[in-house]
Coordinates of C-alpha atoms and ligand atoms in Angstrom, one line a residue:
X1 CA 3.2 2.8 19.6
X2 CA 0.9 4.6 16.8
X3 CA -2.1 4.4 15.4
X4 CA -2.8 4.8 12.0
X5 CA -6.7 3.8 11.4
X6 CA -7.4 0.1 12.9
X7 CA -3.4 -0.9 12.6
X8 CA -1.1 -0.5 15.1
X9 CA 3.1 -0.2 14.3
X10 CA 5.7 -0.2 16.8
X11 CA 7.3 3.2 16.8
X12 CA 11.1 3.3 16.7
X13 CA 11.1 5.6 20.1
X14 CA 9.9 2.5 21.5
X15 CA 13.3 0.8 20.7
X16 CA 14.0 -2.5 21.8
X17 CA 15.6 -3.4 25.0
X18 CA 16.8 -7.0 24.8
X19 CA 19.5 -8.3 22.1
X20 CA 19.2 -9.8 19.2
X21 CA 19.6 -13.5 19.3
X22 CA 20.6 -15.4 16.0
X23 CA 20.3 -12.9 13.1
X24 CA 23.8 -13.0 11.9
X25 CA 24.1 -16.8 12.0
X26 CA 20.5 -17.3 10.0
X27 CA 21.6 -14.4 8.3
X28 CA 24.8 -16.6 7.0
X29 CA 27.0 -14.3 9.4
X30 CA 29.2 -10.9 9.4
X31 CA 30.3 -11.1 6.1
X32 CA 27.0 -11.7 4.4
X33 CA 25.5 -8.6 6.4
X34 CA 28.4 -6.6 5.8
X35 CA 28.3 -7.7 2.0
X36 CA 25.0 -6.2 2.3
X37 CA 26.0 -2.9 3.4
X38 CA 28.8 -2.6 1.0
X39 CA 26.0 -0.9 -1.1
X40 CA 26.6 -0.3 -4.8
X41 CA 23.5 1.6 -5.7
X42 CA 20.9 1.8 -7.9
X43 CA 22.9 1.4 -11.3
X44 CA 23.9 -1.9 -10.3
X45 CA 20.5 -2.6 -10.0
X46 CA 19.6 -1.8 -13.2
X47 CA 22.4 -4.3 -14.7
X48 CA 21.5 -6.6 -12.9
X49 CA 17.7 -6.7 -14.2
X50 CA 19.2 -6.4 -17.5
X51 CA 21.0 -9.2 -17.0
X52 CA 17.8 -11.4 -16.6
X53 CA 16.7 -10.3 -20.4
X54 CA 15.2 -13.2 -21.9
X55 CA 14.0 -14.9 -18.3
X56 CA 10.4 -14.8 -17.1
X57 CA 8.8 -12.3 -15.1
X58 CA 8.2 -15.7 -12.7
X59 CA 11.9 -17.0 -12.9
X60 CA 13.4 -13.5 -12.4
X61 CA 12.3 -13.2 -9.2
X62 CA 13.0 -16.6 -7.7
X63 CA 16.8 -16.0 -9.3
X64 CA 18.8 -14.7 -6.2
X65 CA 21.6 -13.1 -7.9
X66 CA 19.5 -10.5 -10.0
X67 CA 18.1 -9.0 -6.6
X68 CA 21.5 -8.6 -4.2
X69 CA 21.9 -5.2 -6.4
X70 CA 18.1 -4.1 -6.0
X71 CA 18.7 -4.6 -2.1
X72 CA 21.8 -2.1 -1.9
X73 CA 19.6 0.1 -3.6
X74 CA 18.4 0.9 -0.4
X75 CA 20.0 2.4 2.9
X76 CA 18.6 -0.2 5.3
X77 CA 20.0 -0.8 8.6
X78 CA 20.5 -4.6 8.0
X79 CA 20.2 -5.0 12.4
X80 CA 16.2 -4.8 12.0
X81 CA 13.9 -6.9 9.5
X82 CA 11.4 -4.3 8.5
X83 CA 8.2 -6.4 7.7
X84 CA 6.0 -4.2 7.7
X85 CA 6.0 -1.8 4.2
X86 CA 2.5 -1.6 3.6
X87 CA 1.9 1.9 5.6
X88 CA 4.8 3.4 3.6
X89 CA 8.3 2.0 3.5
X90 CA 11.6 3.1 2.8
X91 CA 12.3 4.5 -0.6
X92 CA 15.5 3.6 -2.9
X93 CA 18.4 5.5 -2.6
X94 CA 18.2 7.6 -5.8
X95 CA 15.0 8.4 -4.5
X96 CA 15.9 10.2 -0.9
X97 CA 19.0 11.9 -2.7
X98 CA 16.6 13.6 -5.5
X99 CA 14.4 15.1 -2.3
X100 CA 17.6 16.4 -0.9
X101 CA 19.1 17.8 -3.9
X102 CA 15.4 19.5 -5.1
X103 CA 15.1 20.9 -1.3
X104 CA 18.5 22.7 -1.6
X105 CA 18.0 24.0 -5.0
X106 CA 14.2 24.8 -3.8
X107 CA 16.1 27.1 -1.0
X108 CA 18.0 29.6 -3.6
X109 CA 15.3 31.4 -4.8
X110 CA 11.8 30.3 -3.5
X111 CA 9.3 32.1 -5.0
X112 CA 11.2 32.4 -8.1
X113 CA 11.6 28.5 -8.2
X114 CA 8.1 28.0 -7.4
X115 CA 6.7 30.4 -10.8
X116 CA 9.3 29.6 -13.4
X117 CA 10.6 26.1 -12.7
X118 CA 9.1 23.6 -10.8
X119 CA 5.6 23.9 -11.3
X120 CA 6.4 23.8 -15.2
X121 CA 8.9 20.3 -14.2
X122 CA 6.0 18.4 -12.3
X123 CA 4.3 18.4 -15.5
X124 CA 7.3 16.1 -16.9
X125 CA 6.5 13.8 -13.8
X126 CA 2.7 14.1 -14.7
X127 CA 3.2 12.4 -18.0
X128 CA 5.5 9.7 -16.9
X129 CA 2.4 8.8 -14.4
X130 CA 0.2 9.1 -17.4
X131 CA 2.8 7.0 -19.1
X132 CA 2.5 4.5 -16.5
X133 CA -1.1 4.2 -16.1
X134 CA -1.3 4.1 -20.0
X135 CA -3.9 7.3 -19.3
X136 CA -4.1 10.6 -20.6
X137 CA -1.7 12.4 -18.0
X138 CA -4.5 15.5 -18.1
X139 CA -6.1 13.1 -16.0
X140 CA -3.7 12.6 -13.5
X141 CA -3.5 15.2 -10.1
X142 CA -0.9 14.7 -8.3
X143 CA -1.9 15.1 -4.8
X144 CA -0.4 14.2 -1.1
X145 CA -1.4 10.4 -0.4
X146 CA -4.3 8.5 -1.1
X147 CA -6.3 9.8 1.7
X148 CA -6.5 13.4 -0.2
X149 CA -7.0 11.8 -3.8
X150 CA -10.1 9.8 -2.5
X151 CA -11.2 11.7 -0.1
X152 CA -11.8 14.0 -3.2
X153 CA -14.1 12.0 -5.0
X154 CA -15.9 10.4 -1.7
X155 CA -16.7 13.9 -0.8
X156 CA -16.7 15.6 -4.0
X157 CA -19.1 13.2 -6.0
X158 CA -22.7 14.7 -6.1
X159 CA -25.1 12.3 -3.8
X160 CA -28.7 13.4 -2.4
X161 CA -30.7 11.8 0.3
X162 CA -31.6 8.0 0.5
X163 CA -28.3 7.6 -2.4
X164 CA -26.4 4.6 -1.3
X165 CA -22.9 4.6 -1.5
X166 CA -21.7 0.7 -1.0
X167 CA -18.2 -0.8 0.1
X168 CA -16.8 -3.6 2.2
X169 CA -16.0 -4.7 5.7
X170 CA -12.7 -4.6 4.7
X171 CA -12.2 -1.2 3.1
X172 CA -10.3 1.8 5.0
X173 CA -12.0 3.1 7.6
X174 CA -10.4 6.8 7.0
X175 CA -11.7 6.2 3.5
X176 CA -15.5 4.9 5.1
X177 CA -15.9 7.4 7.5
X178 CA -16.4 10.2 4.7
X179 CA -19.2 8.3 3.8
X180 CA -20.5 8.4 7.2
X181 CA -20.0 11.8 7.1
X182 CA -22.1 12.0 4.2
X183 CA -24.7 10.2 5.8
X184 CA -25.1 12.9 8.5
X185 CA -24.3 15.8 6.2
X186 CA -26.3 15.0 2.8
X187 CA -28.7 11.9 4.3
X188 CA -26.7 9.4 1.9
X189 CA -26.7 5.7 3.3
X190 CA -23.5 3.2 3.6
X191 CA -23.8 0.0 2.9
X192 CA -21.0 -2.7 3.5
X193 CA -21.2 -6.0 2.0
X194 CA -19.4 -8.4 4.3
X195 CA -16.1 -10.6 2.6
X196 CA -15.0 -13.2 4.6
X197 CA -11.1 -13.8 5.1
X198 CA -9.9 -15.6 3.8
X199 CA -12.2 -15.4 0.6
X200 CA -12.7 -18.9 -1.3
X201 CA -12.9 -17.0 -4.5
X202 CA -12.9 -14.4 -6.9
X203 CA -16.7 -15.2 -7.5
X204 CA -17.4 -14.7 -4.1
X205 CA -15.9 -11.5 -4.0
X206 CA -18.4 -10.0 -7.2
X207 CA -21.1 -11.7 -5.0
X208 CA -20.6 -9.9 -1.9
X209 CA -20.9 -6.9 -3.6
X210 CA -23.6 -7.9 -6.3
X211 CA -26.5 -9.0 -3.2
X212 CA -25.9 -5.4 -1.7
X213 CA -26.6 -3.6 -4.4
X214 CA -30.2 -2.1 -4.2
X215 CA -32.5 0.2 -6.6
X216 CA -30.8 3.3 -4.5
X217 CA -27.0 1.9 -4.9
X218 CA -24.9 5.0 -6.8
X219 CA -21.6 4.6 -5.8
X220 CA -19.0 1.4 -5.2
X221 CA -15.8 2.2 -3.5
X222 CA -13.6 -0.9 -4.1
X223 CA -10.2 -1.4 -2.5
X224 CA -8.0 -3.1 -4.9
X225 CA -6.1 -4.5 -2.4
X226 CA -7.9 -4.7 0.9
X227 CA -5.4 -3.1 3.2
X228 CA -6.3 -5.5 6.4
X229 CA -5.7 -8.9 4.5
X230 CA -3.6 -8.4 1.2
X231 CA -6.9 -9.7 -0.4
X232 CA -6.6 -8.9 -4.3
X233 CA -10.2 -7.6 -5.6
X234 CA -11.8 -8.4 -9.0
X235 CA -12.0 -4.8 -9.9
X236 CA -12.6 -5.2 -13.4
X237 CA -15.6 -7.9 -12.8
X238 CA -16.6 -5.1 -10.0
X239 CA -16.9 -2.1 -12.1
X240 CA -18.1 -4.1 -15.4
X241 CA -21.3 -5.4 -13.1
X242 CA -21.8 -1.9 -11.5
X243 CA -21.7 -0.1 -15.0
X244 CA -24.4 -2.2 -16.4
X245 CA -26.6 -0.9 -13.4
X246 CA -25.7 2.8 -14.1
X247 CA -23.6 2.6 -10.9
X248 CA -20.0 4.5 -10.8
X249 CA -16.8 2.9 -8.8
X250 CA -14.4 4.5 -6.9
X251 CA -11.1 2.2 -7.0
X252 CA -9.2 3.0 -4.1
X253 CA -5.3 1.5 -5.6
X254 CA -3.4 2.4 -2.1
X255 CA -2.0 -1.3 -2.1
X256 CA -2.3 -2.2 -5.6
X257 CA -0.1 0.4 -7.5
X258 CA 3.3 -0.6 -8.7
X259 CA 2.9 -4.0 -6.7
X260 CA 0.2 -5.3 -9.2
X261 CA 1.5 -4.3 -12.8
X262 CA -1.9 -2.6 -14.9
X263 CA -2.8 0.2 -16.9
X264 CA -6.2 2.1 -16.3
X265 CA -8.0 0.3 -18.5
X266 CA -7.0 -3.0 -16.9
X267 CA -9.4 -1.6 -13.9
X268 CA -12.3 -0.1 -15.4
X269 CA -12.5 2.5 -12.6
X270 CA -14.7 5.4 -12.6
X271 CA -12.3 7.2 -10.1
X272 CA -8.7 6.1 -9.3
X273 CA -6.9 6.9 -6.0
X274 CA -3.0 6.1 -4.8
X275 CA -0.3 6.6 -2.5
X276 CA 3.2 7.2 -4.4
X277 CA 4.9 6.8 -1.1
X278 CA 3.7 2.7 -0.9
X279 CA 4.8 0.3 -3.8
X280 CA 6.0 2.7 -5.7
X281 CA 8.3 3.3 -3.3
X282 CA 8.5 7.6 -4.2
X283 CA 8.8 10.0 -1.5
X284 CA 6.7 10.3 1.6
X285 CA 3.7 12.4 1.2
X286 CA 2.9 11.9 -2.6
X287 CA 0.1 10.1 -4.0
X288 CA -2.4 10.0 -7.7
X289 CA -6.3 10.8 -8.0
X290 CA -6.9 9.8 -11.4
X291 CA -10.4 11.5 -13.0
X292 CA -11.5 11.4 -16.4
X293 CA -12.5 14.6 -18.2
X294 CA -15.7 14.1 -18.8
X295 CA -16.3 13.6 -14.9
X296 CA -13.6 17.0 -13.8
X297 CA -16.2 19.4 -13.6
X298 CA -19.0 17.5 -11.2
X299 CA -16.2 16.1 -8.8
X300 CA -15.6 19.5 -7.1
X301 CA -12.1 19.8 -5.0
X302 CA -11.7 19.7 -1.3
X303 CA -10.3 23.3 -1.4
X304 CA -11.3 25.6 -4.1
X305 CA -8.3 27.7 -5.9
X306 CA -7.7 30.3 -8.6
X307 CA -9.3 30.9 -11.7
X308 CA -7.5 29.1 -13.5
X309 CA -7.4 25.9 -11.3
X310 CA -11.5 25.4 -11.2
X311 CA -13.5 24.0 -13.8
X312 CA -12.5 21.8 -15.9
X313 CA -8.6 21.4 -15.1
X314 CA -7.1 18.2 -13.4
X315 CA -5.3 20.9 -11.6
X316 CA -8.3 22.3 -9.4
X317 CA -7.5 18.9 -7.1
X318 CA -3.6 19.8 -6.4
X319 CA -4.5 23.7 -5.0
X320 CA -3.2 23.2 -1.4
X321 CA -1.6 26.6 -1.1
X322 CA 2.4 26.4 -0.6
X323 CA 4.2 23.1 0.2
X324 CA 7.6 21.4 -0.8
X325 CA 8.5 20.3 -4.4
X326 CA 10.8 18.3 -3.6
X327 CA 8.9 15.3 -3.2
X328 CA 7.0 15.9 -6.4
X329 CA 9.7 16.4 -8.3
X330 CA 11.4 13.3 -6.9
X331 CA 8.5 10.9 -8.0
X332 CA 10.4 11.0 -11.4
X333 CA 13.1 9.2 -9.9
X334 CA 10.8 6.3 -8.1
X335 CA 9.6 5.6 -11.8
X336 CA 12.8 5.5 -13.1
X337 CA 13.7 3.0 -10.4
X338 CA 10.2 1.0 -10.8
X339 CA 10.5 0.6 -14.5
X340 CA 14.3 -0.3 -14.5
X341 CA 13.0 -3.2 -12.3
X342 CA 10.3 -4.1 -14.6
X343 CA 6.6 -3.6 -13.7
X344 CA 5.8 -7.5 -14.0
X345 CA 8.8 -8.3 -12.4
X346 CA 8.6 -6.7 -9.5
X347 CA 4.9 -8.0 -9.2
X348 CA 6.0 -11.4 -9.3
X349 CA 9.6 -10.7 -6.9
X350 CA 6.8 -9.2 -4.3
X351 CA 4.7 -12.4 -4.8
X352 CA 7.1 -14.8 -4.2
X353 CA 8.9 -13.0 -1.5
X354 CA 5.4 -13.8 0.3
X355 CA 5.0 -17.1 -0.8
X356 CA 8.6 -17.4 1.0
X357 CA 7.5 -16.9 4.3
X358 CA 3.9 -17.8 3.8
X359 CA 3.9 -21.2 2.2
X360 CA 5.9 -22.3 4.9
X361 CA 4.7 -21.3 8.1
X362 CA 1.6 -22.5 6.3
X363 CA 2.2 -26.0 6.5
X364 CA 1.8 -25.7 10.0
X365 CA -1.3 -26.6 11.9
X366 CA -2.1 -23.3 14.4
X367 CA -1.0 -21.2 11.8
X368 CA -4.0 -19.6 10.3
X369 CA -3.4 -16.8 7.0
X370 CA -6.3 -14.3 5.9
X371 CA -6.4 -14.6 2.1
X372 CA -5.4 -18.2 0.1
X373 CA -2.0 -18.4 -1.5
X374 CA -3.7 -19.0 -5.4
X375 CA -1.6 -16.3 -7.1
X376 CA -5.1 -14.3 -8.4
X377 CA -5.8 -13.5 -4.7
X378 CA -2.9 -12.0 -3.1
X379 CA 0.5 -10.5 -4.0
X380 CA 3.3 -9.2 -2.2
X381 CA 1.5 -9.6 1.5
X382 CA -0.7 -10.9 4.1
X383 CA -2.1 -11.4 7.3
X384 CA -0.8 -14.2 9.8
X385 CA -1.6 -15.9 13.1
X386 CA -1.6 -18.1 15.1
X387 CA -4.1 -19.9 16.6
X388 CA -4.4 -18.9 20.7
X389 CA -1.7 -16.1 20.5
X390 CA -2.8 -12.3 21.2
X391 CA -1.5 -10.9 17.4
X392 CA -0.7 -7.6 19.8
X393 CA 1.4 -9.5 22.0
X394 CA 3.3 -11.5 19.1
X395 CA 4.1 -8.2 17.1
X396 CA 5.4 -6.9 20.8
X397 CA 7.4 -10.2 20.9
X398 CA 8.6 -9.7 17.8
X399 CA 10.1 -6.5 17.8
X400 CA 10.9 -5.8 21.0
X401 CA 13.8 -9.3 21.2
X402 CA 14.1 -9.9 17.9
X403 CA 13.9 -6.4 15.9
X404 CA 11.0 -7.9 13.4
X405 CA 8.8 -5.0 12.7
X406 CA 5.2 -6.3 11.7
X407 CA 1.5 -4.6 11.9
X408 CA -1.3 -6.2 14.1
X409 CA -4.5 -6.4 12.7
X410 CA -7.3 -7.0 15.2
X411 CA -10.8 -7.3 13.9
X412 CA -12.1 -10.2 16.7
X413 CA -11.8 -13.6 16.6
X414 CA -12.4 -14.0 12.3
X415 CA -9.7 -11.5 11.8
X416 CA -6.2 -11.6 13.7
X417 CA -2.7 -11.4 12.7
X418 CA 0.1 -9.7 11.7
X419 CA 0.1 -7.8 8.3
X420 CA 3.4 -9.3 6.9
X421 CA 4.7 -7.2 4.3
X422 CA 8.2 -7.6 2.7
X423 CA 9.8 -5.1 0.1
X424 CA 12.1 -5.3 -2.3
X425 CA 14.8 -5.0 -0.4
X426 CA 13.7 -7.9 1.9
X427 CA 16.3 -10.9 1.9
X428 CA 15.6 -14.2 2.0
X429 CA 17.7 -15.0 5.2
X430 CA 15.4 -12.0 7.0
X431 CA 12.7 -14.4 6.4
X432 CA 13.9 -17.4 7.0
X433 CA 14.6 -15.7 10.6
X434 CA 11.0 -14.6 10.8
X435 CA 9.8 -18.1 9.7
X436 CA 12.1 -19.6 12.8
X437 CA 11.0 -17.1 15.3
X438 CA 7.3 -18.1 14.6
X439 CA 7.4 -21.6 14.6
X440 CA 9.3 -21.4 17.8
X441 CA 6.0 -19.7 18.8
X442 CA 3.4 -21.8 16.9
X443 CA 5.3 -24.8 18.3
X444 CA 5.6 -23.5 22.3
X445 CA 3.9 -21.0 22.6
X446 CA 4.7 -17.2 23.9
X447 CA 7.2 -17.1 26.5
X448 CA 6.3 -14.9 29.6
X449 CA 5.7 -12.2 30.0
X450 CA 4.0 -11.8 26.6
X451 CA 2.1 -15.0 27.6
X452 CA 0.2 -13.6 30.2
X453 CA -0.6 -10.1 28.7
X454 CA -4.3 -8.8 28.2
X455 CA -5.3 -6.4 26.0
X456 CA -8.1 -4.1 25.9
X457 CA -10.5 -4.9 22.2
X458 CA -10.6 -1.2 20.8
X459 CA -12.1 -2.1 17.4
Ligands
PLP501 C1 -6.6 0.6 1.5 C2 -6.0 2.0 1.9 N1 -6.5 3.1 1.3 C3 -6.1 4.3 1.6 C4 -5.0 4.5 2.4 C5 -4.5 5.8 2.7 O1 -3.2 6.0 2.3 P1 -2.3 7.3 2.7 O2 -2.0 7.0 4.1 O3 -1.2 7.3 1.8 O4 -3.2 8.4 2.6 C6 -4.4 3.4 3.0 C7 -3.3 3.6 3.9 O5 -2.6 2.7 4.4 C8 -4.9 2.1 2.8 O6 -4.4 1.0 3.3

């Protein structure tokens, strides 16, 4: 089992004991699964979006025979239903391949590699990013994960005593305990405005924020998409309200980028911060702090480098001292691959893969989801439970005799469920097995002995 801030995810050394019991007949038997591992790769992906020229984003991804060739993009074992793609999640094919093939030509000639090649070839991937974000890719560092590219501005942003910094109950706790920090270090205050889940509206949502803004309020960090829930945020209404008071907004996009399809100005931002390695699907250990010129030289970096990495160039934020290029480099590919798909596309494949599962455990009565269904509010995932049953005990269930690999979120009694969160390699048979499995539950209950477990609250 691991931690990774107030989520818990069943680690694979924690395998399953019991068997599976009715995946191949759900999943329309041997032959479909084995059609399924007969993988073609990624170019039959592309024709097969090509083929859907002319259709709706929205039709696209309700037409089942454009996505059989996006699945095989992927080397999934096909045995386990991996629901749970939020943290990170696996990456196409293409995508693991370029990492490979960059290591091994990273291993000739290090150093030499390191002057005269690859640092010069992460600018190509730089621009594509910029090209993405519709930004100026000077703009753009290219950093670990979204952790390091916020983490930046949360500590790097000039604040003195009795500055507020305000965010939500729902915004990552990694990201909220710099700001404690602050508050200790620098005598800054955080303020959280409280959302409920699930929230009625998008009006509610510029509310929360809008009461907790005070004379002293100087920075808004926003999640985009609230990694507990799946909530979507009004970031543009966000920052538009928090400019007119002179107040700057850190948009943390973890969950939003290359699941929701924007450009920069779409947001509004002040400060932009990604993982790579979620919904875009790019390596492990890649992510995007986006900062405007005019703001480089106050934000100053974590770690300080050379000359000609301080002042006033996007580079001061990517001075980490030696580390791979491969994944860098490989980024390129996981563009390739999200564009081929189609940035709208993919938006609305990811939104009705949810609405798949969601819509109809929702029609039951115990069944209780943390952010409504209206396509504005949530995307590709979501929080589920059900009413009376332990979420830590159902994700246990889950995995450990069916292979369904879920997150437990566990805020108390308002908050408790399983993140749900399908991928675009995610059939529709996985979930319809998902869907079975948990209204066996909703309808019976657990079966022992996950019915008579007790769990310690360590929220
Ligand atoms: C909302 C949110 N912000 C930031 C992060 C940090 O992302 P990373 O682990 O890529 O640093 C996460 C991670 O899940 C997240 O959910």
């Amino acid at each position: 089992m691991s931690r990774h801030n107030d989520i818990e995810h069943v680690s694979s050394t924690s395998a399953p004991n019991l068997g599976r019991r009715r995946f191949l007949k759900t999943a329309g038997g041997a032959a479909a699964v084995s059609g399924l591992l007969a993988s073609t790769g990624f170019p039959a992906a592309e024709a097969a979006v090509a083929s859907a020229a002319g259709m709706t984003p929205f039709d696209s991804a309700r037409d089942e025979s454009l996505w059989g060739a996006a699945q095989q993009a992927f080397s999934m074992n096909r045995s386990l239903i991996n629901l749970d793609n939020a943290w990170t999640c696996p990456s196409p094919r293409v995508v693991t391949e370029a990492v490979v093939r960059y290591i091994w030509n990273q291993e000739e000639v290090p150093a030499q590699q390191w002057i005269n090649d690859f640092e010069d070839r992460v600018e190509t991937v730089r621009i594509s990013l910029g090209r993405q974000l519709d930004c100026d890719p000077q703009e753009l560092a290219i950093v670990r994960n979204a952790t390091e590219a916020l983490k930046t501005v949360l500590y790097g942003v000039p604040l003195k005593a009795g500055d507020e910094v305000l965010t939500t109950n729902h915004d990552y706790s990694s990201l909220v305990s710099v700001i404690r920090h602050r508050e200790i270090r620098d005598g800054i205050k955080l303020v959280r405005a409280e959302v409920p889940a699930p929230a009625e509206s998008m009006d509610q949502l510029v509310s929360a924020f809008e009461e907790a803004i005070t004379p002293r309020t100087k920075l808004i960090l926003v999640s985009h998409i609230a990694y507990l829930t799946g909530q979507i945020f009004p970031v543009k209404r966000i920052c538009e309200m928090a400019h007119q008071r002179d107040i700057e907004v850190v948009v943390d996009a973890a969950h939003s980028f290359a699941h929701l399809d924007y450009t920069m100005s779409d947001l509004q931002g002040d400060y932009f911060g990604t993982s790579l390695h979620k919904w875009m699907l790019a390596p492990k250990g890649t992510g995007l702090l986006y900062i405007p010129k005019d703001k480089i030289e106050k934000i100053n970096p974590l770690m300080s480098g050379p000359s000609r990495r301080r002042g006033r160039s996007i580079r001061k934020y990517e001075s980490v001292g030696t580390q791979s290029m491969a994944p860098m480099l490989a980024i390129g590919e996981a563009i390739t691959f999200h564009r081929a798909i189609g940035g709208k596309v993919k938006e609305e494949r990811m939104r009705y893969l949810k609405l798949y599962w969601a819509e109809r455990l929702n029609k039951l009565s115990n069944i209780q989801l943390y952010t409504s269904l209206d396509p504005e509010m949530s995307c590709g995932f979501t929080t589920v439970g059900i009413r009376g049953v332990h979420p830590e005990a159902l994700r246990d269930y889950l995995w450990e005799q069916h292979y369904i690999q879920t997150a437990r979120i566990d805020r108390g009694e308002d908050l408790q469920g399983l993140r749900t969160s399908p991928n675009l390699y995610t059939t529709l048979p996985e979930l319809d097995y998902f869907c079975e499995v948990m209204e066996e539950v909703a309808a019976n209950g657990m079966p022992e002995p996950y019915r008579s477990m007790t769990f310690e609250r360590d929220f």
